[in-house]
Short mmCIF file of C-alpha atoms in Angstrom, two decimals:
data_model
loop_
_atom_site.label_atom_id
_atom_site.label_comp_id
_atom_site.label_asym_id
_atom_site.label_seq_id
_atom_site.Cartn_x
_atom_site.Cartn_y
_atom_site.Cartn_z
CA GLN A 30 18.00 16.44 14.75
CA VAL A 31 18.04 12.91 12.73
CA GLN A 32 16.45 13.40 8.82
CA LEU A 33 15.81 10.91 6.81
CA GLU A 34 14.94 10.56 3.41
CA GLU A 35 13.36 7.52 1.85
CA SER A 36 13.72 6.89 -2.10
CA GLY A 37 13.56 4.00 -4.27
CA GLY A 38 9.37 3.26 -4.60
CA GLY A 39 7.57 2.88 -7.80
CA VAL A 40 5.24 0.93 -9.61
CA VAL A 41 5.92 -2.80 -9.97
CA GLN A 42 3.89 -5.54 -11.13
CA ALA A 43 3.21 -8.71 -8.19
CA GLY A 44 6.13 -10.86 -8.61
CA GLY A 45 8.48 -8.41 -8.98
CA SER A 46 11.10 -6.48 -7.07
CA LEU A 47 12.13 -2.97 -5.39
CA ARG A 48 14.70 -1.74 -3.45
CA LEU A 49 14.06 1.35 -1.23
CA SER A 50 16.78 3.28 0.48
CA CYS A 51 16.36 5.62 3.31
CA ALA A 52 19.41 7.98 3.50
CA VAL A 53 20.08 9.48 7.04
CA SER A 54 21.42 12.77 8.01
CA GLU A 55 23.91 11.46 10.56
CA SER A 56 26.53 8.67 11.04
CA ILE A 57 23.79 5.61 11.75
CA PHE A 58 26.16 4.15 14.59
CA SER A 59 24.42 6.46 17.16
CA ILE A 60 20.96 4.80 16.38
CA ASN A 61 19.73 2.29 18.58
CA ALA A 62 17.46 1.38 16.19
CA MET A 63 15.77 1.56 12.46
CA GLY A 64 12.98 0.16 10.70
CA TRP A 65 10.03 0.36 7.69
CA TYR A 66 6.87 1.05 7.91
CA ARG A 67 4.13 1.01 5.68
CA GLN A 68 0.90 2.53 5.69
CA ALA A 69 -1.84 1.34 2.84
CA PRO A 70 -5.03 3.37 1.18
CA GLY A 71 -7.59 3.71 4.19
CA LYS A 72 -5.44 1.67 6.96
CA GLN A 73 -3.47 2.25 9.74
CA ARG A 74 0.65 2.27 9.91
CA GLU A 75 1.92 -1.05 10.25
CA VAL A 76 5.12 -2.03 10.62
CA VAL A 77 6.93 -3.84 8.35
CA GLY A 78 10.51 -5.02 10.24
CA THR A 79 12.78 -3.26 12.24
CA ILE A 80 16.71 -3.97 12.84
CA THR A 81 19.32 -3.22 15.81
CA SER A 82 22.59 -1.63 16.05
CA GLY A 83 23.66 -4.69 16.20
CA GLY A 84 21.97 -5.59 13.04
CA ILE A 85 19.19 -8.25 14.07
CA THR A 86 16.32 -7.78 12.13
CA ASN A 87 12.33 -9.06 12.57
CA TYR A 88 9.85 -9.02 10.76
CA VAL A 89 5.88 -8.65 10.38
CA ASP A 90 4.70 -12.52 9.30
CA SER A 91 3.61 -10.99 6.00
CA VAL A 92 6.83 -10.00 4.48
CA LYS A 93 8.95 -13.09 6.11
CA GLY A 94 10.96 -14.63 3.39
CA ARG A 95 10.00 -12.07 1.03
CA PHE A 96 11.57 -8.57 2.60
CA THR A 97 15.02 -7.83 3.85
CA ILE A 98 16.03 -5.12 5.82
CA SER A 99 19.81 -4.12 5.81
CA ARG A 100 21.58 -1.15 6.64
CA ASP A 101 25.10 0.25 5.04
CA ASN A 102 27.14 2.38 8.27
CA ALA A 103 29.68 3.56 5.68
CA LYS A 104 26.79 5.49 3.58
CA ASN A 105 24.59 5.77 6.51
CA THR A 106 21.50 4.45 4.41
CA LEU A 107 18.93 1.79 5.70
CA TYR A 108 17.69 -0.48 2.75
CA LEU A 109 14.53 -2.20 2.18
CA GLN A 110 14.90 -4.96 -0.35
CA MET A 111 11.66 -6.30 -1.65
CA PHE A 112 10.66 -9.93 -3.39
CA SER A 113 7.59 -11.44 -4.93
CA LEU A 114 5.74 -8.11 -4.39
CA LYS A 115 1.96 -8.46 -4.24
CA PRO A 116 -1.22 -6.31 -4.58
CA GLU A 117 -1.31 -6.11 -1.02
CA ASP A 118 1.87 -4.78 -0.26
CA THR A 119 1.00 -1.30 -2.19
CA ALA A 120 1.41 1.46 0.47
CA VAL A 121 3.25 4.29 1.29
CA TYR A 122 6.87 3.28 2.85
CA TYR A 123 8.46 5.09 5.34
CA CYS A 124 11.70 4.93 7.23
CA ASN A 125 12.26 5.71 10.77
CA ALA A 126 15.07 6.22 13.53
CA PHE A 127 15.20 5.68 17.33
CA ARG A 128 17.95 7.71 19.30
CA ASN A 129 18.65 8.57 22.20
CA ASN A 130 14.20 8.45 23.11
CA VAL A 131 13.23 9.85 19.98
CA LEU A 132 11.74 8.34 17.06
CA TYR A 133 12.66 10.14 13.97
CA TRP A 134 10.60 9.53 10.32
CA GLY A 135 10.97 10.02 6.55
CA LYS A 136 8.42 11.62 4.61
CA GLY A 137 7.97 7.96 3.06
CA THR A 138 8.05 6.75 -0.50
CA LEU A 139 5.00 5.16 -2.40
CA VAL A 140 4.98 1.63 -3.86
CA THR A 141 2.18 0.49 -6.02
CA VAL A 142 1.75 -3.56 -7.04
CA SER A 143 -0.33 -4.25 -10.12
CA SER A 144 -2.08 -7.38 -10.60
#
């Protein structure tokens, strides 16, 4: 079973930056695709972006040009670099991993963007 642990959340002012990390319990070479999702208070969880094993990324329109997903295979870690943060980016951010037709989730890390 793949275990995921997010870190790097916190409180930041609008316009600021944060980098989230997602540590994976095993080699991410075996993971088909990984992604970041978020859930704002009172809203459904939504995709932020995804990255394939080949490094191809996709992002939701609201974060394009501001967020970047990357993966460090040597460290078994997924990253979400966030720039130009807005109050509407406030949410719990989750990473997930899709391997062998099973989707695994971390417990999330809270990002709060103050205006």
